[in-house]
Amino acid sequence: MFTVERISELVREIRRENGFPDSPFRIDEVRYDEGEDKLFIIAHDRTDKSVVIGNSFVIGKLRERLGVRQVTVYSNLDLEIKRKKLEEAERLVKGTELEFLLPIIEVEKRFPPRKWPEVKGDIKTLVFMSFNAKALLGFAERLKLPHDAVGIRYAFPRLKYEPIEAEPEELFFPNEGKLIGIAEERGAKLILADFPFGLRLERGVYLLNPFRLLHIGFFELKYLFGFDMPTVYDKTALIRFVTSLTYEGLMESTDGANLIWRMWKR
């Protein structure tokens, strides 16, 4: 149904019709997830990926022409980096109380598409409602982790959690010592938050940012779990956070710029 030749020709056609330069590009592979109605385009490198995306305009028109629910573009380099990150994640998790993550890590190595198995984690968990609060809650619920959720008062009015004292910048850069203290009080051995690393063990408590560990970007998280814009935050910390995600390949620069504009506008 979807071939490299057909998609390549459509991209060239859309670019010509809308005044984009006739830049050369190469698509190596096309994968279609019929159940989710998602098309995955694997470009040769990041330059080819940029041409296909066309500042989000070309990819948007391509989705309309094809009549599919979602079109996502990756480069072979993106996927190779992800595989390397997952190999490291596998080493970090093996032999620990977090081995229940191994089936998910194995599936992520074959991404795209993403088909997570049923997994149940039996470890008491503290979820700190940081930037990706909805996704963190969704992850805990998906893995059936027994959990409590805490966060900054009024930051996520539509989500249910217990308010704690915290500064607005902690929404992007969680205070590890404070959270470990809360976890110890509640007998939790795992903390989920937007930590600037994938996994670390401190004072007998696992600090986990599952999305850095699994190398899942912001765009994918929105489709996996949804996203609630925080209403309380620090503007400078937001920029630092977005640039760090962009640098690590977890957020497209256009998504990052749009996010900063929307949040500052509010």
mmCIF file of N, CA, C and O in Angstrom, residues 12-22 57-58:
data_model
loop_
_atom_site.group_PDB
_atom_site.id
_atom_site.type_symbol
_atom_site.label_atom_id
_atom_site.label_comp_id
_atom_site.label_asym_id
_atom_site.label_seq_id
_atom_site.Cartn_x
_atom_site.Cartn_y
_atom_site.Cartn_z
ATOM 1 N N ARG A 12 8.008 15.112 -2.989
ATOM 2 C CA ARG A 12 8.503 16.038 -4.024
ATOM 3 C C ARG A 12 7.362 16.883 -4.581
ATOM 4 O O ARG A 12 7.511 18.092 -4.810
ATOM 5 N N GLU A 13 6.208 16.254 -4.806
ATOM 6 C CA GLU A 13 5.042 16.945 -5.356
ATOM 7 C C GLU A 13 4.554 18.036 -4.406
ATOM 8 O O GLU A 13 4.281 19.174 -4.824
ATOM 9 N N ILE A 14 4.445 17.713 -3.123
ATOM 10 C CA ILE A 14 3.981 18.687 -2.127
ATOM 11 C C ILE A 14 4.958 19.849 -2.012
ATOM 12 O O ILE A 14 4.557 21.015 -1.915
ATOM 13 N N ARG A 15 6.243 19.551 -2.046
ATOM 14 C CA ARG A 15 7.247 20.609 -1.954
ATOM 15 C C ARG A 15 7.158 21.543 -3.161
ATOM 16 O O ARG A 15 7.209 22.767 -3.017
ATOM 17 N N ARG A 16 7.018 20.975 -4.358
ATOM 18 C CA ARG A 16 6.910 21.805 -5.572
ATOM 19 C C ARG A 16 5.662 22.683 -5.526
ATOM 20 O O ARG A 16 5.718 23.886 -5.812
ATOM 21 N N GLU A 17 4.525 22.101 -5.176
ATOM 22 C CA GLU A 17 3.250 22.824 -5.167
ATOM 23 C C GLU A 17 3.231 23.976 -4.173
ATOM 24 O O GLU A 17 2.492 24.941 -4.354
ATOM 25 N N ASN A 18 4.031 23.890 -3.128
ATOM 26 C CA ASN A 18 3.980 24.899 -2.071
ATOM 27 C C ASN A 18 5.238 25.761 -1.989
ATOM 28 O O ASN A 18 5.475 26.428 -0.974
ATOM 29 N N GLY A 19 6.022 25.749 -3.053
ATOM 30 C CA GLY A 19 7.141 26.677 -3.163
ATOM 31 C C GLY A 19 8.379 26.322 -2.364
ATOM 32 O O GLY A 19 9.249 27.181 -2.153
ATOM 33 N N PHE A 20 8.503 25.064 -1.932
ATOM 34 C CA PHE A 20 9.716 24.644 -1.236
ATOM 35 C C PHE A 20 10.808 24.348 -2.264
ATOM 36 O O PHE A 20 10.505 23.930 -3.379
ATOM 37 N N PRO A 21 12.068 24.584 -1.920
ATOM 38 C CA PRO A 21 13.152 24.290 -2.866
ATOM 39 C C PRO A 21 13.205 22.798 -3.210
ATOM 40 O O PRO A 21 12.801 21.951 -2.407
ATOM 41 N N ASP A 22 13.685 22.502 -4.385
ATOM 42 C CA ASP A 22 13.758 21.119 -4.866
ATOM 43 C C ASP A 22 14.996 20.437 -4.292
ATOM 44 O O ASP A 22 15.958 20.148 -5.003
ATOM 45 N N PHE A 57 5.194 21.436 7.723
ATOM 46 C CA PHE A 57 4.171 21.694 6.702
ATOM 47 C C PHE A 57 4.055 20.519 5.733
ATOM 48 O O PHE A 57 2.957 20.026 5.452
ATOM 49 N N VAL A 58 5.189 20.074 5.212
ATOM 50 C CA VAL A 58 5.180 19.002 4.215
ATOM 51 C C VAL A 58 4.609 17.723 4.810
ATOM 52 O O VAL A 58 3.760 17.065 4.203
#
